[in-house]
């Protein structure tokens, strides 16, 4: 399973990249706004800055909701760098736009996926990635991981090439369970990635080794 970081924060992106395990980045309008990125010029520059840090796919989300504007916006985003993947919402216009981008050599990430039916449609339209939001599904008393399993089975049976990008990750356990369920990629906040490092027995064991090393 590949690891993407789910943030627009350059310091977090650098820190995850320095671990040597980072395969890409996802952003969304909420994450960009959180970093105070405003205006087209600054938005495009911020994506370029992210591409300079990470050697991997960077999802940049369109802000418009109608087909023609999505196409114009997506073309500008894709022109920033070869690693930009245009992130498109799961709507009727979004599906049309994904098909258009696919036919014109621009890779897409279909976002806001909450059902297997939506994932099938996105794959049919040729999305490179599909993003089921597992944390938000859990928040609404459904099982986000079960959706990953269902999409993974359907894609295997049907031979769809679209990669499953588990999104809306809230903790380290979500990462482990996404891997078990067949996600191709997990996009996570820095804290969840670092959460994978932690185990109290590791800390206790290391303290003992350090203590015993002094006797050597
Ligand atoms: C990334 O592709 C998604 O936009 C993101 O994971 C959503 O996360 P959230 O549900 O924590 O906002």
CSV table of C-alpha atoms and ligand atoms in Angstrom, one decimal:
chain,number,residue,atom,x,y,z
A,1,UNK,CA,0.0,0.0,0.0
A,2,UNK,CA,1.2,3.5,-0.9
A,3,UNK,CA,1.3,6.3,1.6
A,4,UNK,CA,0.1,9.8,0.7
A,5,UNK,CA,-0.1,12.7,3.2
A,6,UNK,CA,-3.5,14.4,3.5
A,7,UNK,CA,-2.5,18.1,4.0
A,8,UNK,CA,-1.6,21.4,2.3
A,9,UNK,CA,0.9,22.2,5.2
A,10,UNK,CA,4.4,22.4,3.7
A,11,UNK,CA,6.1,21.6,7.0
A,12,UNK,CA,4.1,18.5,7.5
A,13,UNK,CA,4.7,17.4,3.9
A,14,UNK,CA,8.5,17.9,4.3
A,15,UNK,CA,8.5,16.0,7.6
A,16,UNK,CA,6.6,13.0,6.1
A,17,UNK,CA,8.8,13.1,3.0
A,18,UNK,CA,12.0,13.0,5.2
A,19,UNK,CA,10.8,9.7,6.6
A,20,UNK,CA,11.4,8.3,3.1
A,21,UNK,CA,8.0,6.5,2.9
A,22,UNK,CA,5.9,9.2,1.2
A,23,UNK,CA,4.4,8.4,-2.2
A,24,UNK,CA,2.2,11.4,-2.8
A,25,UNK,CA,0.0,14.2,-1.4
A,26,UNK,CA,-3.8,14.9,-1.3
A,27,UNK,CA,-5.3,18.3,-0.6
A,28,UNK,CA,-8.8,19.6,-0.7
A,29,UNK,CA,-10.3,23.2,-0.5
A,30,UNK,CA,-10.7,22.9,3.3
A,31,UNK,CA,-7.0,21.9,3.8
A,32,UNK,CA,-5.9,24.7,1.4
A,33,UNK,CA,-8.0,27.3,3.3
A,34,UNK,CA,-6.6,26.1,6.6
A,35,UNK,CA,-3.1,27.1,5.3
A,36,UNK,CA,-4.5,30.6,4.3
A,37,UNK,CA,-3.9,30.0,0.6
A,38,UNK,CA,-6.1,32.4,-1.4
A,39,UNK,CA,-6.4,33.6,-5.0
A,40,UNK,CA,-5.7,31.7,-8.2
A,41,UNK,CA,-2.0,32.7,-8.4
A,42,UNK,CA,-1.2,31.6,-4.8
A,43,UNK,CA,-3.2,28.4,-5.2
A,44,UNK,CA,-1.2,27.4,-8.3
A,45,UNK,CA,2.1,28.4,-6.7
A,46,UNK,CA,1.3,26.3,-3.6
A,47,UNK,CA,0.7,23.2,-5.7
A,48,UNK,CA,4.0,23.9,-7.5
A,49,UNK,CA,5.7,24.1,-4.1
A,50,UNK,CA,4.2,20.8,-3.0
A,51,UNK,CA,5.4,19.2,-6.3
A,52,UNK,CA,8.9,20.5,-5.6
A,53,UNK,CA,9.0,18.7,-2.2
A,54,UNK,CA,7.5,15.3,-3.1
A,55,UNK,CA,8.3,13.0,-6.0
A,56,UNK,CA,4.8,11.5,-6.4
A,57,UNK,CA,1.2,12.3,-7.3
A,58,UNK,CA,-0.3,15.5,-5.9
A,59,UNK,CA,-4.1,15.7,-5.9
A,60,UNK,CA,-5.3,19.3,-6.6
A,61,UNK,CA,-9.1,19.8,-6.4
A,62,UNK,CA,-11.2,21.8,-8.8
A,63,UNK,CA,-13.3,24.5,-7.0
A,64,UNK,CA,-16.0,24.8,-9.7
A,65,UNK,CA,-19.0,22.5,-10.0
A,66,UNK,CA,-20.1,22.8,-13.6
A,67,UNK,CA,-18.6,20.7,-16.4
A,68,UNK,CA,-17.0,23.5,-18.5
A,69,UNK,CA,-15.5,25.4,-15.6
A,70,UNK,CA,-14.1,22.1,-14.2
A,71,UNK,CA,-12.4,21.4,-17.5
A,72,UNK,CA,-10.9,24.9,-17.7
A,73,UNK,CA,-9.7,24.7,-14.1
A,74,UNK,CA,-8.4,21.1,-14.4
A,75,UNK,CA,-6.4,22.0,-17.5
A,76,UNK,CA,-4.6,24.8,-15.5
A,77,UNK,CA,-4.0,22.5,-12.6
A,78,UNK,CA,-2.6,19.7,-14.8
A,79,UNK,CA,-0.3,22.2,-16.5
A,80,UNK,CA,1.5,23.0,-13.2
A,81,UNK,CA,3.4,19.7,-13.0
A,82,UNK,CA,3.3,16.2,-14.5
A,83,UNK,CA,2.5,14.8,-11.0
A,84,UNK,CA,-0.7,16.8,-10.6
A,85,UNK,CA,-3.8,14.7,-10.5
A,86,UNK,CA,-7.0,16.7,-10.9
A,87,UNK,CA,-9.4,16.0,-8.0
A,88,UNK,CA,-13.0,16.0,-9.1
A,89,UNK,CA,-16.2,15.6,-7.0
A,90,UNK,CA,-18.6,12.7,-7.5
A,91,UNK,CA,-21.4,14.5,-9.3
A,92,UNK,CA,-23.0,14.2,-12.7
A,93,UNK,CA,-20.8,17.0,-14.1
A,94,UNK,CA,-17.9,15.6,-12.2
A,95,UNK,CA,-18.3,12.2,-14.0
A,96,UNK,CA,-18.5,13.9,-17.3
A,97,UNK,CA,-15.4,15.9,-16.5
A,98,UNK,CA,-13.5,12.7,-15.4
A,99,UNK,CA,-14.3,11.1,-18.7
A,100,UNK,CA,-13.2,14.2,-20.6
A,101,UNK,CA,-9.9,14.4,-18.6
A,102,UNK,CA,-9.3,10.6,-19.2
A,103,UNK,CA,-9.8,11.0,-22.9
A,104,UNK,CA,-7.4,13.9,-22.9
A,105,UNK,CA,-4.6,12.3,-21.0
A,106,UNK,CA,-5.2,14.1,-17.6
A,107,UNK,CA,-5.3,11.8,-14.6
A,108,UNK,CA,-8.1,12.3,-12.0
A,109,UNK,CA,-9.0,11.5,-8.4
A,110,UNK,CA,-12.8,11.1,-7.9
A,111,UNK,CA,-13.5,12.5,-4.4
A,112,UNK,CA,-16.4,12.4,-2.0
A,113,UNK,CA,-17.1,8.7,-2.5
A,114,UNK,CA,-19.5,7.2,0.0
A,115,UNK,CA,-20.9,4.1,-1.9
A,116,UNK,CA,-19.8,1.2,-4.1
A,117,UNK,CA,-22.1,2.5,-6.9
A,118,UNK,CA,-20.3,5.8,-7.0
A,119,UNK,CA,-16.9,3.9,-7.1
A,120,UNK,CA,-18.1,1.8,-10.1
A,121,UNK,CA,-19.2,5.0,-11.9
A,122,UNK,CA,-15.9,6.7,-11.3
A,123,UNK,CA,-14.0,3.6,-12.5
A,124,UNK,CA,-16.1,3.4,-15.7
A,125,UNK,CA,-15.3,7.1,-16.4
A,126,UNK,CA,-11.6,6.3,-16.1
A,127,UNK,CA,-10.6,7.9,-12.8
A,128,UNK,CA,-7.0,7.0,-11.8
A,129,UNK,CA,-8.0,7.1,-8.2
A,130,UNK,CA,-11.2,6.9,-6.2
A,131,UNK,CA,-11.4,8.4,-2.7
A,132,UNK,CA,-13.8,6.7,-0.3
A,133,UNK,CA,-14.0,8.9,2.9
A,134,UNK,CA,-13.8,6.2,5.6
A,135,UNK,CA,-13.7,8.5,8.6
A,136,UNK,CA,-16.8,10.5,7.6
A,137,UNK,CA,-18.6,7.2,7.0
A,138,UNK,CA,-17.7,6.0,10.5
A,139,UNK,CA,-18.8,9.3,11.9
A,140,UNK,CA,-22.3,8.6,10.5
A,141,UNK,CA,-22.5,5.1,12.1
A,142,UNK,CA,-21.7,3.1,9.0
A,143,UNK,CA,-18.5,1.1,8.4
A,144,UNK,CA,-16.0,2.9,6.3
A,145,UNK,CA,-13.6,-0.1,6.1
A,146,UNK,CA,-16.4,-2.3,4.8
A,147,UNK,CA,-16.8,0.1,1.9
A,148,UNK,CA,-13.1,-0.3,1.1
A,149,UNK,CA,-13.5,-4.1,1.1
A,150,UNK,CA,-16.6,-3.9,-1.1
A,151,UNK,CA,-14.9,-1.6,-3.7
A,152,UNK,CA,-11.8,-3.7,-3.6
A,153,UNK,CA,-13.8,-6.9,-4.4
A,154,UNK,CA,-15.8,-5.2,-7.2
A,155,UNK,CA,-12.7,-3.8,-8.8
A,156,UNK,CA,-10.9,-7.2,-8.7
A,157,UNK,CA,-13.9,-9.0,-10.2
A,158,UNK,CA,-14.4,-6.4,-12.9
A,159,UNK,CA,-10.8,-5.8,-13.6
A,160,UNK,CA,-11.0,-2.0,-13.1
A,161,UNK,CA,-7.6,-0.3,-13.0
A,162,UNK,CA,-8.7,2.6,-10.8
A,163,UNK,CA,-6.8,2.7,-7.6
A,164,UNK,CA,-8.6,2.8,-4.2
A,165,UNK,CA,-7.3,5.7,-2.2
A,166,UNK,CA,-8.6,5.4,1.4
A,167,UNK,CA,-9.3,9.0,2.6
A,168,UNK,CA,-10.7,10.8,5.6
A,169,UNK,CA,-8.3,8.8,7.8
A,170,UNK,CA,-8.6,9.6,11.5
A,171,UNK,CA,-6.0,7.3,13.2
A,172,UNK,CA,-3.3,4.7,12.8
A,173,UNK,CA,-5.9,1.8,13.1
A,174,UNK,CA,-7.7,3.2,10.0
A,175,UNK,CA,-4.4,2.8,8.1
A,176,UNK,CA,-3.9,-0.8,9.2
A,177,UNK,CA,-7.5,-1.7,8.5
A,178,UNK,CA,-7.4,0.0,5.1
A,179,UNK,CA,-4.3,-2.1,4.2
A,180,UNK,CA,-6.2,-5.3,5.3
A,181,UNK,CA,-9.2,-4.3,3.3
A,182,UNK,CA,-7.3,-3.9,0.0
A,183,UNK,CA,-6.7,-0.1,-0.3
A,184,UNK,CA,-4.0,0.7,-2.9
A,185,UNK,CA,-3.2,4.0,-1.1
A,186,UNK,CA,-4.0,5.5,2.3
A,187,UNK,CA,-3.9,9.3,2.5
A,188,UNK,CA,-3.3,10.3,6.1
A,189,UNK,CA,-2.6,13.4,8.3
A,190,UNK,CA,0.9,13.4,9.6
A,191,UNK,CA,-0.3,12.5,13.2
A,192,UNK,CA,-1.8,9.2,11.9
A,193,UNK,CA,1.4,8.3,10.0
A,194,UNK,CA,3.5,9.0,13.1
A,195,UNK,CA,0.9,7.0,15.2
A,196,UNK,CA,2.1,3.9,13.4
A,197,UNK,CA,5.5,4.2,15.1
A,198,UNK,CA,4.1,4.0,18.6
A,199,UNK,CA,4.0,1.0,20.9
A,200,UNK,CA,4.6,1.2,24.7
A,201,UNK,CA,6.6,-2.1,24.6
A,202,UNK,CA,8.9,-0.5,22.0
A,203,UNK,CA,9.6,2.4,24.4
A,204,UNK,CA,10.1,0.1,27.4
A,205,UNK,CA,12.3,-2.2,25.4
A,206,UNK,CA,14.5,0.6,24.1
A,207,UNK,CA,14.9,2.2,27.5
A,208,UNK,CA,16.2,-1.2,28.8
A,209,UNK,CA,18.6,-1.6,25.9
A,210,UNK,CA,19.9,1.9,26.4
A,211,UNK,CA,20.4,1.2,30.1
A,212,UNK,CA,22.1,-2.2,29.5
A,213,UNK,CA,24.3,-0.7,26.7
A,214,UNK,CA,26.0,1.4,29.4
A,215,UNK,CA,27.2,-1.9,31.0
A,216,UNK,CA,28.8,-3.1,27.8
B,1,LIG,C1,-8.7,13.6,0.9
B,1,LIG,O1,-8.6,13.3,-0.2
B,1,LIG,C2,-9.9,14.0,1.5
B,1,LIG,O2,-10.4,15.3,1.0
B,1,LIG,C3,-9.7,14.1,3.0
B,1,LIG,O3,-9.1,12.9,3.4
B,1,LIG,C4,-11.0,14.3,3.8
B,1,LIG,O4,-10.7,14.2,5.2
B,1,LIG,P1,-11.7,14.7,6.3
B,1,LIG,O5,-12.9,13.8,6.3
B,1,LIG,O6,-10.9,14.5,7.6
B,1,LIG,O7,-12.0,16.1,6.1
